[in-house]
PDB file of C-alpha atoms in Angstrom:
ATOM      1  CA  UNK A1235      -6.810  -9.636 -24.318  1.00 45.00           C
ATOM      2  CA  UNK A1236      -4.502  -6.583 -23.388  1.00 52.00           C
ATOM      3  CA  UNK A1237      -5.810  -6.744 -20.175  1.00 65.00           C
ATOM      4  CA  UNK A1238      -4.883 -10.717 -19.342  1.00 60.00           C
ATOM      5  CA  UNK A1239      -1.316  -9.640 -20.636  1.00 91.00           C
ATOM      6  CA  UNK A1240      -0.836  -6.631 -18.883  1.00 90.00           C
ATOM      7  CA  UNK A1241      -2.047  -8.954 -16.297  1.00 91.00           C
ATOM      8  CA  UNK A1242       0.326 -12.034 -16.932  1.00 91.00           C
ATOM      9  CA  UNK A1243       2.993  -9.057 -16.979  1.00 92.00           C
ATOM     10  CA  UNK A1244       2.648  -7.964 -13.580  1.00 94.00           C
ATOM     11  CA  UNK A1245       2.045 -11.234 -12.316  1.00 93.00           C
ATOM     12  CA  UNK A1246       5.544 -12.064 -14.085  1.00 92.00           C
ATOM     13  CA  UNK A1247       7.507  -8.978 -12.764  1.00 95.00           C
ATOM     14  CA  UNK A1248       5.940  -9.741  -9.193  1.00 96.00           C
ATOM     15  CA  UNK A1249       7.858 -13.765  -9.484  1.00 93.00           C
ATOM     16  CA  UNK A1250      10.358 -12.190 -10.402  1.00 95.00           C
ATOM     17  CA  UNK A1251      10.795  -9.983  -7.391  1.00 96.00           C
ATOM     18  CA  UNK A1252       9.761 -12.327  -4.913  1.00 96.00           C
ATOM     19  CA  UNK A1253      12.691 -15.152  -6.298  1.00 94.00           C
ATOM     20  CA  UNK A1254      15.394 -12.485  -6.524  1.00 94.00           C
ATOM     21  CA  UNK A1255      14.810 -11.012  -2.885  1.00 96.00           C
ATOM     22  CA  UNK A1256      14.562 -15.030  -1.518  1.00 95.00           C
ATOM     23  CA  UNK A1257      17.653 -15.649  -3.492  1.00 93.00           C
ATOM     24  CA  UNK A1258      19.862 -12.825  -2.074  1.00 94.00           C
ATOM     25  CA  UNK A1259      18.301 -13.628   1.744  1.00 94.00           C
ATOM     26  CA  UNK A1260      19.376 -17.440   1.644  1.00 92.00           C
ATOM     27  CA  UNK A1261      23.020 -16.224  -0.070  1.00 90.00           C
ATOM     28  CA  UNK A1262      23.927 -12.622   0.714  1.00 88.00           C
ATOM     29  CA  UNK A1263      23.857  -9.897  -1.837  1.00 86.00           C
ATOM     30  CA  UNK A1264      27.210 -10.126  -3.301  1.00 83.00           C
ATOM     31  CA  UNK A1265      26.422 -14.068  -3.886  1.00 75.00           C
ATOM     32  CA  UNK A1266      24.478 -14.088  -6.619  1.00 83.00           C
ATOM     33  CA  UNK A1267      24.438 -12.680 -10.141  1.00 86.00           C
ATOM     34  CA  UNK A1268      21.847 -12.647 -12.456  1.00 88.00           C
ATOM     35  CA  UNK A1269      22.219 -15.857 -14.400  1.00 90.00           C
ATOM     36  CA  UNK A1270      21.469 -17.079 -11.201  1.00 89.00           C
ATOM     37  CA  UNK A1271      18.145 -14.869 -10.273  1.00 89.00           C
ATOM     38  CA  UNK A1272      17.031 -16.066 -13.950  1.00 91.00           C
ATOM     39  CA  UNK A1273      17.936 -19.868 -13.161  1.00 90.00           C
ATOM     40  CA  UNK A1274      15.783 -19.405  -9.937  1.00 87.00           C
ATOM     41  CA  UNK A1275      12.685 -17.722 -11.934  1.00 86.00           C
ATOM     42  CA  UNK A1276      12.926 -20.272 -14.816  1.00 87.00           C
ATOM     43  CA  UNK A1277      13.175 -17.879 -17.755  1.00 89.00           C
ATOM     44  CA  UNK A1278      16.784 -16.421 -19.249  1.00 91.00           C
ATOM     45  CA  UNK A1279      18.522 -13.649 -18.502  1.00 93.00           C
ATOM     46  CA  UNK A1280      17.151 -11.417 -21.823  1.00 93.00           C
ATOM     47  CA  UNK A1281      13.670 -12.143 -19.692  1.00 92.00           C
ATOM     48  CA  UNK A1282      14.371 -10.113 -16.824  1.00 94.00           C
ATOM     49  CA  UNK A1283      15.375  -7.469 -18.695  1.00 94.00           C
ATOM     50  CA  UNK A1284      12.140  -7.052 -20.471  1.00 94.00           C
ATOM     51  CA  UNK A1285      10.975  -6.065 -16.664  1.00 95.00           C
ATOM     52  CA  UNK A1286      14.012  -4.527 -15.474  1.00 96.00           C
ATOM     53  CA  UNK A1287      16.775  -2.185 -16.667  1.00 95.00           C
ATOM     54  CA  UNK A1288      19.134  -4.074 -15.032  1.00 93.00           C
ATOM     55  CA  UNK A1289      20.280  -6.077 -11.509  1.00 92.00           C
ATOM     56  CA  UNK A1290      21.178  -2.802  -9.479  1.00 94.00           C
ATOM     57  CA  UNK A1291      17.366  -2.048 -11.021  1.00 96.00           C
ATOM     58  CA  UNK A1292      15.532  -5.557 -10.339  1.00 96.00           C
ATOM     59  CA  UNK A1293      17.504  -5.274  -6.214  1.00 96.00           C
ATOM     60  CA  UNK A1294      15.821  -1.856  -5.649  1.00 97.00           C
ATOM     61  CA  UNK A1295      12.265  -2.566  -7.196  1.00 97.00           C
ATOM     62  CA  UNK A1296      12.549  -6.057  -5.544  1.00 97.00           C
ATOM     63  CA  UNK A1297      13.599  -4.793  -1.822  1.00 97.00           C
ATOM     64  CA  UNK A1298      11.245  -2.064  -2.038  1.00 97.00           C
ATOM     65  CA  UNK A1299       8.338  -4.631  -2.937  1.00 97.00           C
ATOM     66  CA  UNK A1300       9.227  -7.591  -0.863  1.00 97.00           C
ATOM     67  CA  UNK A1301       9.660  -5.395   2.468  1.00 97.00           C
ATOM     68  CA  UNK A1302       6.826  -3.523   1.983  1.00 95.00           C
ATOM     69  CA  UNK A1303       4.678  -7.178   1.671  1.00 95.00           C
ATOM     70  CA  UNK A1304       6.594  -7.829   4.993  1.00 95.00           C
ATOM     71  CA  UNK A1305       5.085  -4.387   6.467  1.00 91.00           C
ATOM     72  CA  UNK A1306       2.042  -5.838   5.420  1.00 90.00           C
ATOM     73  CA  UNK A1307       2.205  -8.950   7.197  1.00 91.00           C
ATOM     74  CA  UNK A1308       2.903  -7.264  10.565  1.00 89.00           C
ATOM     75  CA  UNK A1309       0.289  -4.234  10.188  1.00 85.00           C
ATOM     76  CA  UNK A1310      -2.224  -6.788   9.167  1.00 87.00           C
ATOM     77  CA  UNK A1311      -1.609  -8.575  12.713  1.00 88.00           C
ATOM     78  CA  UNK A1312      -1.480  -5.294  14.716  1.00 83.00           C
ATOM     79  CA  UNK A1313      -4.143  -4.915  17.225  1.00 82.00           C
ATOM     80  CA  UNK A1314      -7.846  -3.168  17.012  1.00 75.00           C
ATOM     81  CA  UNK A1315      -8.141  -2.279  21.116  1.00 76.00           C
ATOM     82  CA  UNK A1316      -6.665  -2.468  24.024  1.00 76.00           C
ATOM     83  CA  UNK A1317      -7.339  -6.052  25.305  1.00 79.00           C
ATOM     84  CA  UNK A1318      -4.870  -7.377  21.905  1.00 85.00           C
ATOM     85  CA  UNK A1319      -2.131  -5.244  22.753  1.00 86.00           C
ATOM     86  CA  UNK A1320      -0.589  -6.994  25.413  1.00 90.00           C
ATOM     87  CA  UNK A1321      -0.491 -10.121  23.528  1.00 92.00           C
ATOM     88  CA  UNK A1322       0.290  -8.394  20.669  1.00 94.00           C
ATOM     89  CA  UNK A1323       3.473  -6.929  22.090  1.00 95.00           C
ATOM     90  CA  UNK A1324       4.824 -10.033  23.442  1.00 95.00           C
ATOM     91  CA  UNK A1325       4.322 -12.369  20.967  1.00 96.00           C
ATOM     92  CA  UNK A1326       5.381 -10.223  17.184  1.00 96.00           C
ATOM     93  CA  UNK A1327       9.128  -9.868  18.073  1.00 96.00           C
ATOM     94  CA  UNK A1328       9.330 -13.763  18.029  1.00 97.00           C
ATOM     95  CA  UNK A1329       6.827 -14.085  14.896  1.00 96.00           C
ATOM     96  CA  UNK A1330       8.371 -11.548  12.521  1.00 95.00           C
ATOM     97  CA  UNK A1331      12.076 -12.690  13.597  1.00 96.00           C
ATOM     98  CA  UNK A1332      11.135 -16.521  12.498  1.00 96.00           C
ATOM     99  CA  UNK A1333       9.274 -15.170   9.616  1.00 95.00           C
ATOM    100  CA  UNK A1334      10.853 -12.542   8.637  1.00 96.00           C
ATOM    101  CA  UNK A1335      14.296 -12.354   9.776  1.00 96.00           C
ATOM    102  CA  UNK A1336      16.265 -13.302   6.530  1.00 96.00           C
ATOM    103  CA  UNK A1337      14.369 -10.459   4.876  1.00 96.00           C
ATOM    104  CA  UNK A1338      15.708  -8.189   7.197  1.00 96.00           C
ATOM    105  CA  UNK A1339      18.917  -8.774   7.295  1.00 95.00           C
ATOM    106  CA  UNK A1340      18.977  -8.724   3.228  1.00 96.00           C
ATOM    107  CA  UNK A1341      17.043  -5.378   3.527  1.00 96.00           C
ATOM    108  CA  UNK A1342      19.820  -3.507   5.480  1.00 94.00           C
ATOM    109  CA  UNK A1343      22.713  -5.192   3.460  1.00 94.00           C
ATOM    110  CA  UNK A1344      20.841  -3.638   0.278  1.00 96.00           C
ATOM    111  CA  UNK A1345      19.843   0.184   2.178  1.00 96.00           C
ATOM    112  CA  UNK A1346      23.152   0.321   3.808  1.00 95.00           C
ATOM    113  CA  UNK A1347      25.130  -0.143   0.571  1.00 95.00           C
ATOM    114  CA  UNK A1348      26.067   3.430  -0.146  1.00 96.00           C
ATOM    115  CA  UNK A1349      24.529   3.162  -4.156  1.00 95.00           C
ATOM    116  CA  UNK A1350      21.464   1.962  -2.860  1.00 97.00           C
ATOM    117  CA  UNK A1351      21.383   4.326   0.103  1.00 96.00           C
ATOM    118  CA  UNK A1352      18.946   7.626  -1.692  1.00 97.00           C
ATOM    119  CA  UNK A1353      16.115   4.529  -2.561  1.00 97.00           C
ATOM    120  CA  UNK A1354      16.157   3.643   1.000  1.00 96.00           C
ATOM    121  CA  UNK A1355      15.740   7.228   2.394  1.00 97.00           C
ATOM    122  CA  UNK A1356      12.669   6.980   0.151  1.00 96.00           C
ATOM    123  CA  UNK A1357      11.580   3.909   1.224  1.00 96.00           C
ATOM    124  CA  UNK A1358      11.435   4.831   4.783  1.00 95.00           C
ATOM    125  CA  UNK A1359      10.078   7.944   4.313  1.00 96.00           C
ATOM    126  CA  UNK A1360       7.594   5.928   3.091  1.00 95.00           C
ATOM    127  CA  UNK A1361       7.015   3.863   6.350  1.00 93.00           C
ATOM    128  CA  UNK A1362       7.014   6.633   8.746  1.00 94.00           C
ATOM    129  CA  UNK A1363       3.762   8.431   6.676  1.00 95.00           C
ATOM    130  CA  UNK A1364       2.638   4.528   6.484  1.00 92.00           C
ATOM    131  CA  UNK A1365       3.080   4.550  10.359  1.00 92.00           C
ATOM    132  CA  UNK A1366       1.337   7.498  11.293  1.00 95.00           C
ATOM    133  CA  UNK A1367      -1.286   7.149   9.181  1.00 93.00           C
ATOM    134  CA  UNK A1368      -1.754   3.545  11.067  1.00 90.00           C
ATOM    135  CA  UNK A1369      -1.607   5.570  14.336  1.00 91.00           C
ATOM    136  CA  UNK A1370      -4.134   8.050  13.473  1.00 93.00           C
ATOM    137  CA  UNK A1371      -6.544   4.873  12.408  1.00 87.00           C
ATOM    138  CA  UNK A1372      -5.701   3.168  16.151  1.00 86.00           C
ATOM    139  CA  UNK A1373      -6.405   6.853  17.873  1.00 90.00           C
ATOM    140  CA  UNK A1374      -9.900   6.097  18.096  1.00 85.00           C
ATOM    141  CA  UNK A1375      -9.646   2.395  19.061  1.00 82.00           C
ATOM    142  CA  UNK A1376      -7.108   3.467  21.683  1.00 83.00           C
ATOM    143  CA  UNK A1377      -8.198   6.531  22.966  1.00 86.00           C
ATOM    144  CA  UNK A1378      -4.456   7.348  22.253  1.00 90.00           C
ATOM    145  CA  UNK A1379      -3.277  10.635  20.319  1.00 94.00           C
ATOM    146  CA  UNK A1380      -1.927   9.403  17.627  1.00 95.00           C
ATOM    147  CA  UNK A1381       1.891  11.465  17.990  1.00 96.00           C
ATOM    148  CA  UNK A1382       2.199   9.609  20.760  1.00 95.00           C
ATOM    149  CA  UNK A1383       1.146   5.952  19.299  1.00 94.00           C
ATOM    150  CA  UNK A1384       3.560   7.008  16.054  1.00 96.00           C
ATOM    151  CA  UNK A1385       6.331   7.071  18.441  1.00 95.00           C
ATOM    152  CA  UNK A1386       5.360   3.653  20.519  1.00 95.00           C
ATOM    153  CA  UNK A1387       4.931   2.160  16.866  1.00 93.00           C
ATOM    154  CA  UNK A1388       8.512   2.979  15.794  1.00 94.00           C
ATOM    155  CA  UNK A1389       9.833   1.622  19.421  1.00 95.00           C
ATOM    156  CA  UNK A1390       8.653  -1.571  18.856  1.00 95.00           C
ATOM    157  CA  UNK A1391       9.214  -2.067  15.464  1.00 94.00           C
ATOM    158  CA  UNK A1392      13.134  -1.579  16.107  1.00 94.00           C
ATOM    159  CA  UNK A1393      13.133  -3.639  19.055  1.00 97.00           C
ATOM    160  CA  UNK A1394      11.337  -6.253  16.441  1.00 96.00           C
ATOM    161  CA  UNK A1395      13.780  -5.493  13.667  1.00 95.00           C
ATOM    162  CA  UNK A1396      17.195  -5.171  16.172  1.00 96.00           C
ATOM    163  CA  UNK A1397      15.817  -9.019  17.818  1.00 97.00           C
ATOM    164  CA  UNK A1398      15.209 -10.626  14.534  1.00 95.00           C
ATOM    165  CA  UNK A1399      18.774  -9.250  13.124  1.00 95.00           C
ATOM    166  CA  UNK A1400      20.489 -10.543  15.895  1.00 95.00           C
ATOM    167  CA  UNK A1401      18.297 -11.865  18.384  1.00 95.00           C
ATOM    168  CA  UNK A1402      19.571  -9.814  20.848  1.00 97.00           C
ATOM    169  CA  UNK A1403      16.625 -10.874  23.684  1.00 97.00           C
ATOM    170  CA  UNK A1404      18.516  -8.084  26.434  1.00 98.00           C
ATOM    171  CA  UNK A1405      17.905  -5.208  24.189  1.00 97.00           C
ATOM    172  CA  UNK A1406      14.380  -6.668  23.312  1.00 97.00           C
ATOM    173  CA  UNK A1407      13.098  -7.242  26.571  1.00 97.00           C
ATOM    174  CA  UNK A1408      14.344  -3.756  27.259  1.00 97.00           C
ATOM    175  CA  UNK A1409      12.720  -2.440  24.501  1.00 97.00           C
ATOM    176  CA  UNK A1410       9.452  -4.393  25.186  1.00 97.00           C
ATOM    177  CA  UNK A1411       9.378  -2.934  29.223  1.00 96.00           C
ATOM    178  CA  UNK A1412       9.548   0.563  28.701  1.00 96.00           C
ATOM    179  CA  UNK A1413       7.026   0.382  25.413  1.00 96.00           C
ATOM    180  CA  UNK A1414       4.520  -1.429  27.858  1.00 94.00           C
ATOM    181  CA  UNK A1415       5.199   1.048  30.833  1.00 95.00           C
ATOM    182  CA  UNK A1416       4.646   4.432  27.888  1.00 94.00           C
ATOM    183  CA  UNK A1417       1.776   2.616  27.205  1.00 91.00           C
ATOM    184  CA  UNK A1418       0.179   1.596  30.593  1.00 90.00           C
ATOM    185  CA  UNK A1419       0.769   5.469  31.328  1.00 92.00           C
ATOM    186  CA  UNK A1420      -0.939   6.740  28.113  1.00 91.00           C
ATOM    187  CA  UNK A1421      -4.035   4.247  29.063  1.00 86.00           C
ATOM    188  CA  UNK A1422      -4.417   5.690  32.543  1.00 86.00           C
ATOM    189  CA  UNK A1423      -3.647   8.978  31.577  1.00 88.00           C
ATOM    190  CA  UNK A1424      -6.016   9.213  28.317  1.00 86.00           C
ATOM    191  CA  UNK A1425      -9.037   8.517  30.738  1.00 64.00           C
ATOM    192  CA  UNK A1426      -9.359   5.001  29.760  1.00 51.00           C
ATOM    193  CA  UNK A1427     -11.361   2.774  32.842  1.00 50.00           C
ATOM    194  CA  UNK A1428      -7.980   1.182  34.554  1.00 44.00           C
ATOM    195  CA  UNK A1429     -10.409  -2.408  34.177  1.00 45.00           C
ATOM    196  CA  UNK A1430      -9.315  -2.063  30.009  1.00 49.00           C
ATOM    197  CA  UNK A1431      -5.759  -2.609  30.786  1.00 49.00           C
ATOM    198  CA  UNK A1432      -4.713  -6.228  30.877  1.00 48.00           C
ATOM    199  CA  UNK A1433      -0.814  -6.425  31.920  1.00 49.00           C
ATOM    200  CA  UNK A1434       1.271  -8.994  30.389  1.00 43.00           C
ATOM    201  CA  UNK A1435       2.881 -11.463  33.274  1.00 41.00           C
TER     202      UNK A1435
END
């Protein structure tokens, strides 16, 4: 029985999260107060705070959770060899921006706020290991040290981040040109046969 409520609880504090970070994306972070978040989650205000110490708490735990589902999503797309890449490249700026864009936006509104600044210092700190680690995983796959994928990781994920913040498609394109030249140059110059490399038109 503890178990299924330990269970229930989780589940709970997870709707929770996921309403309060969809709530602030559709209305902005100062737009909403927590009579609000608890209208949204169906349960009253003393609810939330059986999960949460309170809203500068529930915005933290619920950024931190909600963008690293969002990492999720786009690592779980990311390719295995060198035939996906191309297509890879060209088509997750336009997928994570239409997916993911409000989240985004909400996400730098929360880690740019200077009391919520330390928490995302941590967070990111957080994505660069998470990055690297990835790298080292596609070294193999690649036949790319992974320092060198780490850094072509973290290009494109701010060209994906800047387009889907503004859709800025100069900067992305730009972006997008010189990660695919780094990366036709790492191919040819890690010995891999010039036949693996399929350029994108």
């Amino acid at each position: 029985m503890r178990t299924i409520n330990e269970e229930a609880r989780k589940a709970k504090k997870i709707e929770i999260m996921e309403k309060c970070f969809e709530c602030y994306a559709d209305n902005g972070l100062t737009g909403i107060g927590i009579k609000a978040i608890a209208d949204a989650c169906g349960c009253n205000v003393a609810s939330i705070y059986q999960y949460f110490e309170n809203l500068d708490d529930l915005i933290i735990q619920a950024t931190e959770y909600c963008m690293s589902k969002v990492e999720d999503d786009f690592m779980a797309k990311a390719p295995t060899d060198v035939e996906e890449l191309w297509s890879f490249i060209n088509e997750i700026p336009y997928w994570t921006a239409t997916l993911h864009g409000k989240k985004y936006r909400l996400m730098y509104q929360v880690y740019t706020n200077p009391k919520y600044r330390e928490y995302g210092q941590k967070f990111f700190a957080g994505v660069d290991k998470r990055y690297t680690e990835y790298a080292k995983l596609l070294e193999g796959k690649l036949g790319i040290p992974y320092q060198k994928l780490t850094a072509l990781i973290f290009i494109l994920i701010r060209a994906c981040v800047h387009y889907a913040l503004f859709e800025d498609e100069f900067y992305l394109k730009a972006q997008i040109n010189v990660l695919k030249e780094s990366l036709e140059l790492f191919i040819f110059k890690y010995n891999l046969k010039e036949s693996d490399v399929i350029k994108a038109n």
